[in-house]
XYZ file of C-alpha atoms in Angstrom:
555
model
C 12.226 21.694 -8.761
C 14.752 20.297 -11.102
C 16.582 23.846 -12.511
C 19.345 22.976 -14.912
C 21.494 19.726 -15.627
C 25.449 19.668 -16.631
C 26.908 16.717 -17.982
C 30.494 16.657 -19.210
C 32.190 13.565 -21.043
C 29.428 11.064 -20.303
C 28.759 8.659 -22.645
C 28.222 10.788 -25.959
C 27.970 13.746 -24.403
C 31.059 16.125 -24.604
C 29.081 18.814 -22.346
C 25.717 19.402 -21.595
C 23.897 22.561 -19.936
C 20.244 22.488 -20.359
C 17.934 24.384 -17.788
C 14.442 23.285 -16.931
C 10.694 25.013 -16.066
C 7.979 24.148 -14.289
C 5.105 22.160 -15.215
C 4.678 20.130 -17.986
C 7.885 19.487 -20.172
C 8.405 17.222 -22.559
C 11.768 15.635 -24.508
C 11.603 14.025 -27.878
C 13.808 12.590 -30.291
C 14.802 9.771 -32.548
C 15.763 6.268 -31.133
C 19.074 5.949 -29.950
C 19.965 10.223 -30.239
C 20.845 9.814 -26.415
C 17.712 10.062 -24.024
C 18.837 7.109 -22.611
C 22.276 8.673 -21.613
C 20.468 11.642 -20.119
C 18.509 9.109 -17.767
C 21.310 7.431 -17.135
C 23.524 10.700 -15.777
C 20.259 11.684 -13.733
C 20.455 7.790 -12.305
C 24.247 8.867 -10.839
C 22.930 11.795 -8.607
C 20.343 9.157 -7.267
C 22.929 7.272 -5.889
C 23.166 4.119 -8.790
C 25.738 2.240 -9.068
C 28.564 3.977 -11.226
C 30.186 2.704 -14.275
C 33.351 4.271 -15.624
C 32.949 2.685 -18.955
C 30.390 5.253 -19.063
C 33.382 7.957 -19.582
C 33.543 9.399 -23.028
C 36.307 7.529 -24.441
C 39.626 9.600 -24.210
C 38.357 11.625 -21.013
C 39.300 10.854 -17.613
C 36.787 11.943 -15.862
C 32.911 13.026 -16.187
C 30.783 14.905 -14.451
C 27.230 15.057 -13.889
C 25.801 18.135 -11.680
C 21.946 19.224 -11.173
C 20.925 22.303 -9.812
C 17.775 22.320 -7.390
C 15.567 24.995 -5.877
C 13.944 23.295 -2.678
C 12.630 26.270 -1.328
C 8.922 24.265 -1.020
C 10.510 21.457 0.171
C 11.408 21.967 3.579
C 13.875 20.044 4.009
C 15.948 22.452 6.428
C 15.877 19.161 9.193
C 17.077 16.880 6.306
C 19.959 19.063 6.308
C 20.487 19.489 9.774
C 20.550 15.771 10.151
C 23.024 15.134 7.624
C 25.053 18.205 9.247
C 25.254 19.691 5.401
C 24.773 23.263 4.075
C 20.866 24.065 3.403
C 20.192 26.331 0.757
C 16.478 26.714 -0.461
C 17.216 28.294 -3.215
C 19.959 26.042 -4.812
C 20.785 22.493 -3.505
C 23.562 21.252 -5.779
C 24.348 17.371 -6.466
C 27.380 16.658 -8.248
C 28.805 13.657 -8.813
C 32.341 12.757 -10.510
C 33.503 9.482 -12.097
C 37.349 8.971 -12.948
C 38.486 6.530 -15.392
C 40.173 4.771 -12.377
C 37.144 3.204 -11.400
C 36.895 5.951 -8.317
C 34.045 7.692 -7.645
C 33.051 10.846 -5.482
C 29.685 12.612 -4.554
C 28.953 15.806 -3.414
C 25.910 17.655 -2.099
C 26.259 21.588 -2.055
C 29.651 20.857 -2.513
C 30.208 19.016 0.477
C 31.685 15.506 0.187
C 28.774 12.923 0.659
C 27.994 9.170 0.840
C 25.919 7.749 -2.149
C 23.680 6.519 0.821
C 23.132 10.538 1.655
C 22.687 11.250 -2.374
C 20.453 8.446 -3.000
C 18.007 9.875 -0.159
C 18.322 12.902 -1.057
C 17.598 12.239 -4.465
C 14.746 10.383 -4.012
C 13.100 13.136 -2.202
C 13.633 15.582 -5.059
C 13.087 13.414 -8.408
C 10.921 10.548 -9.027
C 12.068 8.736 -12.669
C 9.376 6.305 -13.749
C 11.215 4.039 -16.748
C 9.623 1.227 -18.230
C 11.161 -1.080 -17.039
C 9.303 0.262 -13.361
C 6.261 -0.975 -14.872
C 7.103 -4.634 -13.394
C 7.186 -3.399 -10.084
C 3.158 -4.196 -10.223
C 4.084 -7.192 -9.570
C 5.202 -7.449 -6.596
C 3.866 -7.022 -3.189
C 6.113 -4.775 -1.837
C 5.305 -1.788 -4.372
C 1.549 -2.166 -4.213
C 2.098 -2.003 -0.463
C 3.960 0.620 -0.730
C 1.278 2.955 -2.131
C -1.297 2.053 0.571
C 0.962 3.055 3.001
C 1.093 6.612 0.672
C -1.901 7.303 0.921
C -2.915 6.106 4.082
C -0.703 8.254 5.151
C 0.451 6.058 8.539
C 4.042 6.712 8.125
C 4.053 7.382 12.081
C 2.136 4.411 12.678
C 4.229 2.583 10.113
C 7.570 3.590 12.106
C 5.740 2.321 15.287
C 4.803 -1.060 14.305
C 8.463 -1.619 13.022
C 10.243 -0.767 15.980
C 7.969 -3.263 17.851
C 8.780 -5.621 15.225
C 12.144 -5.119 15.446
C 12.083 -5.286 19.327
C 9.776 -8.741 18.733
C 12.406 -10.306 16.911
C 15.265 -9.661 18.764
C 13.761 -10.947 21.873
C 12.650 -14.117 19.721
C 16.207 -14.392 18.407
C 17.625 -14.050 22.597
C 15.142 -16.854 23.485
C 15.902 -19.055 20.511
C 19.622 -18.507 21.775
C 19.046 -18.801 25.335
C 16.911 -21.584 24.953
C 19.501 -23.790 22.684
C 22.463 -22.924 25.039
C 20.245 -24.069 27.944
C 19.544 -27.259 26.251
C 23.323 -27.744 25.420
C 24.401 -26.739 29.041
C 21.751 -29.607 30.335
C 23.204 -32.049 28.076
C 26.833 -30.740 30.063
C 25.202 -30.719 33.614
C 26.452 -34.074 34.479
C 29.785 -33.209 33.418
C 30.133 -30.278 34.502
C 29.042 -31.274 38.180
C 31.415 -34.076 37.759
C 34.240 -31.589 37.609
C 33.286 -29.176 39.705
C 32.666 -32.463 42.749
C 36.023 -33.349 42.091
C 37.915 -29.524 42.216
C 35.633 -28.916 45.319
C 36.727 -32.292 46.850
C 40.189 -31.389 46.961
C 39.976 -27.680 48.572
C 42.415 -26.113 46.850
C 43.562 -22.915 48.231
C 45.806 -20.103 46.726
C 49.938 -21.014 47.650
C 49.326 -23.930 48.559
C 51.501 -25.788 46.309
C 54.446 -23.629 46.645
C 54.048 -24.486 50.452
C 53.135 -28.147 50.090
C 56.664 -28.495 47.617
C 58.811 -26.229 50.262
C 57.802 -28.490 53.230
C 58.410 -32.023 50.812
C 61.690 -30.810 50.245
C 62.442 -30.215 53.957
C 61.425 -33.507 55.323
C 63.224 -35.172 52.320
C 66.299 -33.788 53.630
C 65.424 -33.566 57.660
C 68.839 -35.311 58.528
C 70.979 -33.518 56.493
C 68.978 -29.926 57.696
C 69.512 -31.133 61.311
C 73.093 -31.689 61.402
C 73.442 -28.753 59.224
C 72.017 -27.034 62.255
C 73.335 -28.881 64.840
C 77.115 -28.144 63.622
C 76.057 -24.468 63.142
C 74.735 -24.127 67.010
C 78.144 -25.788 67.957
C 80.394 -23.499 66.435
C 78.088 -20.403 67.657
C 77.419 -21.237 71.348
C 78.534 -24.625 71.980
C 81.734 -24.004 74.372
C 83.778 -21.284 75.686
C 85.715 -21.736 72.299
C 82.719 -20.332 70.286
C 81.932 -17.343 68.097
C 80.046 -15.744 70.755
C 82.338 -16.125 73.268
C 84.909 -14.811 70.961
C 82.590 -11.789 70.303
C 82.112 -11.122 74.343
C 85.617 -11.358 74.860
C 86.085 -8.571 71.936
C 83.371 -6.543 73.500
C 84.841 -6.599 77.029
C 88.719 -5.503 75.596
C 87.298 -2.488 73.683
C 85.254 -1.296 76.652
C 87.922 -1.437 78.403
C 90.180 1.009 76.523
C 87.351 3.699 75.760
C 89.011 5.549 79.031
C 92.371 5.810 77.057
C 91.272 5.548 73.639
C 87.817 6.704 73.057
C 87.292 5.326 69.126
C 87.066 2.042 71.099
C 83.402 3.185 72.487
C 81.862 3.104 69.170
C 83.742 -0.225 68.699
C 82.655 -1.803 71.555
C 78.849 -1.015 71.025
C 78.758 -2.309 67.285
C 80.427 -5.703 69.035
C 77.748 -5.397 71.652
C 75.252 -5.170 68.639
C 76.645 -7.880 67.130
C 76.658 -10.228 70.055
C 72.979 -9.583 70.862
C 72.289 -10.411 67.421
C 74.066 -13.758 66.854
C 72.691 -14.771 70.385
C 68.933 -14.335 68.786
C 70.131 -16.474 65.790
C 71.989 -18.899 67.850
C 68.326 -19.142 70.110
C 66.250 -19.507 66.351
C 68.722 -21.960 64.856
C 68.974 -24.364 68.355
C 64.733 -24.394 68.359
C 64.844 -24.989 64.270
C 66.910 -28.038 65.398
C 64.529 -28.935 67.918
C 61.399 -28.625 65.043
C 63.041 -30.454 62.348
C 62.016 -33.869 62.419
C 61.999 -36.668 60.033
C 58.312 -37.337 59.410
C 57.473 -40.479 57.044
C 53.669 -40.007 58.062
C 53.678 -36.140 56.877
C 56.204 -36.430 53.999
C 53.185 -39.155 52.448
C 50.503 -36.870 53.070
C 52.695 -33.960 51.526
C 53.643 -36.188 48.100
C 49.435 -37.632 48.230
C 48.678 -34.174 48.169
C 50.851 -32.825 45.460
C 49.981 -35.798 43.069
C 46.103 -34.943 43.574
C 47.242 -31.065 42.771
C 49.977 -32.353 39.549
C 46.745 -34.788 38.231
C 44.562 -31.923 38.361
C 46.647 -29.852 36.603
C 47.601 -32.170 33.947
C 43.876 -32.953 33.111
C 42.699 -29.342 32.904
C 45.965 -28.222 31.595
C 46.793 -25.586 33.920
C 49.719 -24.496 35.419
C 48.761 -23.628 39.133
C 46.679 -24.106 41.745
C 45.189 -20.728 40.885
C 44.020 -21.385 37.661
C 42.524 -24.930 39.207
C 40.424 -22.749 41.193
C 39.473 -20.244 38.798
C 38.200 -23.338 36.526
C 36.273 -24.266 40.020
C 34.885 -21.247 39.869
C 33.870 -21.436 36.329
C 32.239 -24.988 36.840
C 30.494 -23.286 39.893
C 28.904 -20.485 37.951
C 27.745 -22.369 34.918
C 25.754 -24.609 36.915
C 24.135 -21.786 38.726
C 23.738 -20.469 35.372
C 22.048 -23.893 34.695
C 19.391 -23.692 37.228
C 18.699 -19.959 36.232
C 17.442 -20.832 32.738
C 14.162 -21.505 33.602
C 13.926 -18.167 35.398
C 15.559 -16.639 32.552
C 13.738 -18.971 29.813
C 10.198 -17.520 31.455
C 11.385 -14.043 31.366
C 11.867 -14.020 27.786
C 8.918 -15.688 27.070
C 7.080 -13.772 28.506
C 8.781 -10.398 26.926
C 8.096 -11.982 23.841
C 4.421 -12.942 24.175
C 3.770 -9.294 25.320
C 5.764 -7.810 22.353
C 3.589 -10.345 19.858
C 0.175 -8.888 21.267
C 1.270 -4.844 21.069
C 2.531 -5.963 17.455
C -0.817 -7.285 16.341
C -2.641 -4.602 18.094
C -0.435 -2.159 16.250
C -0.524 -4.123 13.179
C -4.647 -3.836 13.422
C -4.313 -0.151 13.201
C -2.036 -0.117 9.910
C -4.687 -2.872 8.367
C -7.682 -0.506 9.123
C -5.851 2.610 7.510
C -4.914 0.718 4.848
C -8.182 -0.694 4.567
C -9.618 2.866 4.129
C -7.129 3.377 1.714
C -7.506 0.744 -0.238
C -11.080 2.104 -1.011
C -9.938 5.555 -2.314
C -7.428 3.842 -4.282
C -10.219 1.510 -6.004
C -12.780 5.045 -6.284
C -9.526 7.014 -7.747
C -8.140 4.013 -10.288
C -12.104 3.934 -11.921
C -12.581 7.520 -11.925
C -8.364 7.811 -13.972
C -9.095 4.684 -15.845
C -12.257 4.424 -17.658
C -11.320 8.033 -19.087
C -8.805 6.397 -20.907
C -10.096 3.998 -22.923
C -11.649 2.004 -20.317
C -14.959 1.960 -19.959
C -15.632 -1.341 -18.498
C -12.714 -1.215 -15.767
C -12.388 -2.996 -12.703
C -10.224 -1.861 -10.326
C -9.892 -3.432 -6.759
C -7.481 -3.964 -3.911
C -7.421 -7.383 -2.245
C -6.503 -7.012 1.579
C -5.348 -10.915 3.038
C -4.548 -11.003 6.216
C -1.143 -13.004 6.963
C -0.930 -16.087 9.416
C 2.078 -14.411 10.913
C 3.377 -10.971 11.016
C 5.967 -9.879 9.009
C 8.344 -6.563 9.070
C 5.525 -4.749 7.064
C 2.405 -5.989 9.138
C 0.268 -8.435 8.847
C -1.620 -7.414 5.284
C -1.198 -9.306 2.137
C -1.708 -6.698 -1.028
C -3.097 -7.519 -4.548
C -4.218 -5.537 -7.093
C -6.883 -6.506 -8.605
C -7.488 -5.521 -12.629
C -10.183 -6.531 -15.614
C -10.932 -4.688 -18.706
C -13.617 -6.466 -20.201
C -16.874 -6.334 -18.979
C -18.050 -9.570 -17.433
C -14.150 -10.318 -16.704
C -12.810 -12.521 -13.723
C -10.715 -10.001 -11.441
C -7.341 -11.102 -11.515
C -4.072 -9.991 -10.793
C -3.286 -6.864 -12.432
C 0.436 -7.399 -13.695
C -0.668 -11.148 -14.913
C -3.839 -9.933 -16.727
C -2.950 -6.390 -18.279
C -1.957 -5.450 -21.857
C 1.301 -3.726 -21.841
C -0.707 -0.578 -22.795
C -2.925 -1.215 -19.564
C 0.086 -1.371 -17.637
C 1.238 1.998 -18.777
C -2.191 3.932 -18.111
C -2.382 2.195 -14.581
C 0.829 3.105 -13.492
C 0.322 6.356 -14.591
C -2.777 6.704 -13.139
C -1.091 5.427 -9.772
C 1.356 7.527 -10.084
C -0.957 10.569 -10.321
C -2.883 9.169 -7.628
C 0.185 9.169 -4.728
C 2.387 12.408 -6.432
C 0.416 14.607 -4.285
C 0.581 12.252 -0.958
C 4.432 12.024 -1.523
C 4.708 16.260 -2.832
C 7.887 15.003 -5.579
C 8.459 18.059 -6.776
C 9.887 16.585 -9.968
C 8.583 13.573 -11.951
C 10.448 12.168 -15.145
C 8.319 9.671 -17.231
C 10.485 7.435 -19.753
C 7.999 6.175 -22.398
C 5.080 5.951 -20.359
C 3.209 6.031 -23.098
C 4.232 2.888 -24.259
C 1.423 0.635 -26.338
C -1.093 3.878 -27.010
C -1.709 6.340 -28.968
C -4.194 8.456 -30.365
C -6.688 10.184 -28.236
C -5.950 7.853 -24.959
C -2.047 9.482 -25.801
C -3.820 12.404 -25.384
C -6.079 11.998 -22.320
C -2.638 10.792 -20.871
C -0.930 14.129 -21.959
C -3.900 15.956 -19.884
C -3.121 13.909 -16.612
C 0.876 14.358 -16.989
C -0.153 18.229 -17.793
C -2.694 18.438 -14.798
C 0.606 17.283 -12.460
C 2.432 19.555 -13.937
C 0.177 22.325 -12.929
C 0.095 21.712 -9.083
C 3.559 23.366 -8.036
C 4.989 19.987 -9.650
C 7.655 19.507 -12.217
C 6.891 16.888 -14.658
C 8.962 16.053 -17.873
C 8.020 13.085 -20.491
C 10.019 11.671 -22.400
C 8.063 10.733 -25.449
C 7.530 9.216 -29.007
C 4.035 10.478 -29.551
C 3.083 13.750 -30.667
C -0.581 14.231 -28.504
C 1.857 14.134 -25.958
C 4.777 16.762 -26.938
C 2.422 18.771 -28.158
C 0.927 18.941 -24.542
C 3.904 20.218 -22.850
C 4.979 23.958 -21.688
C 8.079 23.981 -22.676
C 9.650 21.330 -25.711
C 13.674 19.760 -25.527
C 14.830 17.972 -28.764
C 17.674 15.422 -28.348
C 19.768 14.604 -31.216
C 22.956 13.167 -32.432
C 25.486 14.487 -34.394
C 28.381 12.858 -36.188
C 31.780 14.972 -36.703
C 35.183 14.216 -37.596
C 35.956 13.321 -33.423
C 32.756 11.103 -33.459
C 29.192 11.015 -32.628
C 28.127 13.446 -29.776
C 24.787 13.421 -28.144
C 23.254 17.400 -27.681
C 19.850 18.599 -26.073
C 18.173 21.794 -26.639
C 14.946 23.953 -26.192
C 13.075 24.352 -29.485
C 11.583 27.155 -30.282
C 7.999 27.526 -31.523
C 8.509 26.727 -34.885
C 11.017 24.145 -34.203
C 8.325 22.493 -32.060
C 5.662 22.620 -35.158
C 8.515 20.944 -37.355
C 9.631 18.615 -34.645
C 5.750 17.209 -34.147
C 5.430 17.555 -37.415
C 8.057 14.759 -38.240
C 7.080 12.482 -35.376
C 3.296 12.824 -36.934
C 4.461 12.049 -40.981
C 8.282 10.442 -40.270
C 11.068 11.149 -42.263
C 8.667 13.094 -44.998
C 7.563 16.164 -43.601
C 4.274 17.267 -44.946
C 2.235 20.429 -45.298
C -0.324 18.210 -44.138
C 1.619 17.162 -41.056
C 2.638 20.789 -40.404
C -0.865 21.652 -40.264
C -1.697 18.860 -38.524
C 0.895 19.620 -35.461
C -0.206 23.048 -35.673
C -3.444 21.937 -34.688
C -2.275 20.200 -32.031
C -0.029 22.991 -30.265
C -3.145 24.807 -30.691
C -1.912 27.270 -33.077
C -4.219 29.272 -35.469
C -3.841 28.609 -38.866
């Protein structure tokens, strides 16, 4: 239940603290005094869009903060969800506009998202303005309220996540099956490519090896006689280095027996001479190996142009990345022949999605179905009370040639006043008057299904008057009276006078401006106030009586 509102530099309003009852409360006052603005605040905690021309000029900042008690609500796993402070007694929405364009929400004083204050909000306060009353024509609302009262919210979240699963796996086989038509259209191509990579068996380091041995048999004469002269001056006579080293070797072992440093000398020199006698053996076979080789050195340079040609046309580097690209070619054709498979996978997923949709969208059709009758029975039994005695009411259930994200039901409602009149679609046929009496008829209808503890009405009463105002007053009141908050906002008095408790909202013009003010009236304020809605600006005996009467009050 909606406790108390404050509003600070909003609009017209400098500040703003009015507290609210239960039941049935109404709010009256002249065109344009500021009920409006009032709506408009309440609109911010429900998560609208924020405007900061709204500020009172010269402020920089307003502030609009309502005070709950959810106690009936339970709402504790809302909380828990949202990981915010749950208090039963007072849930607080605040939220703050600056002048800089900036806005900030808060919910029990906890920074929120207007996402997390517009559901919360809508769980707390319903506002019905006129302008709601176009919402009857279109699908989605009337849809909407079967669903209410069916009460198949669990079915409701069922069918969607099947729908949801349907349409992805229709979206992956629309993809699927457009890539495998694009990758046929490649197959040729790509098997092309991938002929011509496998063709030349590449293998990893083999160009580094294949350029290495080019360059050696380019130079094979020059390498041999390079080698040649070295094996001469190492081995070649008894001039050479090693012969030189053994006669070194021999000396110093000699003189160990005298001089003993030579030892150590001797057996690095042996070292050494064991050494250069390994390299002298490698370098006289390398001599032996290195051949000029015109046959080879072509195959070498055919070789290399095949792997330099490759490269250039894929525009790689190395043979590495030539035979990752091999690889590549390799998997999408194996990808290629796996669409089918795939293809008839997904098909299949898909046609066994489609049937558990339609079986599930059955089951929402047949509770809606049933509801759809209650909502006919309840419409004629709200309707021909007020001022309709030859009301038709009906719901029109058509079933859709595909399934969409809310089933597979078409809605219409179905409306004629006159007696003998062609049912026909209620928002193309109904008096704006009409419109007002069936909404708030419908509204009566699904308040208890959806338990809003608090209901605003804006004008609802638009187009009537007299004793159908009346009859209306009586439903609003009977809401009211079923652990409900309602407050009307009205320009009739059958209505005002109907409510428990009365708020006047008025405008005042000082030397700072005009400033918008609400307030509870007393009981003689209330006779006055009804009194001038009933007689206008003159205010009557007669009309004092006469709003007497209708609070009820003994003369």
């Amino acid at each position: 239940m909606l406790q108390s509102i404050y509003i600070q530099n909003y609009a017209l309003i400098d500040t703003l603290d009015i507290s609210f009852t239960s039941g049935f409360s109404v709010i009256t006052g002249e065109t344009g005094a500021g009920k409006s603005i009032i709506l408009g605040a309440i609109g911010l905690l429900l998560g609208q869009r924020a405007d900061s021309k709204a500020i009172k000029k010269g402020a920089g900042k307003c502030i609009v903060e309502a005070r709950f008690n959810i106690s009936a609500c339970r709402m504790e796993e809302f909380f828990r969800k949202l990981d915010l402070e749950y208090d039963p007694d007072e849930c607080i929405l605040r939220r703050e506009l600056y002048a800089s364009g900036k806005s900030r929400a808060f919910i029990n004083d906890t920074p929120a998202s207007l996402a997390q204050m517009k559901e919360l909000g809508e769980k707390l306060i319903d506002v019905h303005s006129q302008h709601q009353n176009l919402l009857l024509n279109t699908e989605g609302f009337q849809l909407n309220i079967l669903d209410i009262l069916a009460q198949d919210g669990q079915e409701t979240d069922t069918y969607q996540k099947l729908f949801s699963d349907y349409r992805r796996v229709c979206k992956q086989l629309e993809d699927f099956t457009a890539q495998a038509e694009q990758s046929r259209k490649d197959e040729d191509y790509i098997r092309f490519q991938l002929e011509q990579l496998e063709d030349a068996s590449l293998r990893e380091g083999e160009q580094a090896e294949l350029e290495q041995e080019a360059q050696t048999l380019s130079h094979a004469e020059d390498i041999k006689a390079g080698l040649y002269k070295v094996d001469q001056i190492i081995s070649s006579d008894e001039s050479s280095t090693l012969s030189a080293l053994k006669e070194c070797r021999q000396t110093l072992q000699s003189m160990t027996r005298v001089y003993a440093a030579a030892q150590e000398w001797a057996e690095r020199l042996e070292s050494c001479y064991i050494d250069l006698k390994e390299l002298s053996h490698e370098i006289a076979n390398a001599q032996e190996e290195v051949d000029f080789d015109p046959a080879r050195l072509d195959f070498i340079n055919e070789r290399l142009n095949l792997i330099y040609s490759l490269q250039q046309k894929h525009h790689v580097q190395t043979v590495e990345e030539l035979i990752a690209i091999t690889d590549g070619y390799r998997e999408k054709l194996n990808a290629i022949t796996s669409f089918d498979d795939r293809i008839g996978a997904l098909t299949a997923q898909k046609d066994g999605l489609y049937r558990q949709v339609l079986q599930q969208a059955a089951v929402l059709t047949r509770m809606r179905t049933e509801a759809a009758a209650q909502v006919e029975k309840h419409m004629q039994e709200m309707l021909v009370p007020l001022g309709m005695p030859n009301v038709r009411f009906a719901v029109e259930l058509t079933p859709r040639k595909e399934p969409d994200a809310k089933g597979m039901d078409s809605v219409t409602f179905l409306f004629s006043a006159n007696k003998n009149g062609t049912l026909q679609n209620v928002a193309s046929v109904a008096s704006g008057g009409e419109i007002a009496r069936v909404m708030l008829s419908l509204k009566a209808m699904i308040a208890g299904a959806v338990k809003l503890p608090t209901i605003i009405f804006d004008e609802i009463d638009t187009g009537v008057s007299g004793s159908i105002a009346e009859k209306m007053a009586l439903i609003m009141q009977q809401m009211g009276n079923c652990n409900r908050q309602v407050i009307s906002i009205t320009h009739l008095p059958q209505i005002a006078a109907r409510g428990t408790t009365h708020y006047k909202v008025y405008k005042e013009d000082t030397e700072t401006g005009t400033h918008s003010h609400i307030r509870l009236l007393t009981d003689e304020e209330r006779v006055r106030e009804i009194a001038n809605m009933l007689s206008g600006a003159t205010l009557t005996e007669a009309a004092m009586n006469n709003a007497r009467e209708l609070l009820g009050i003994t003369l």
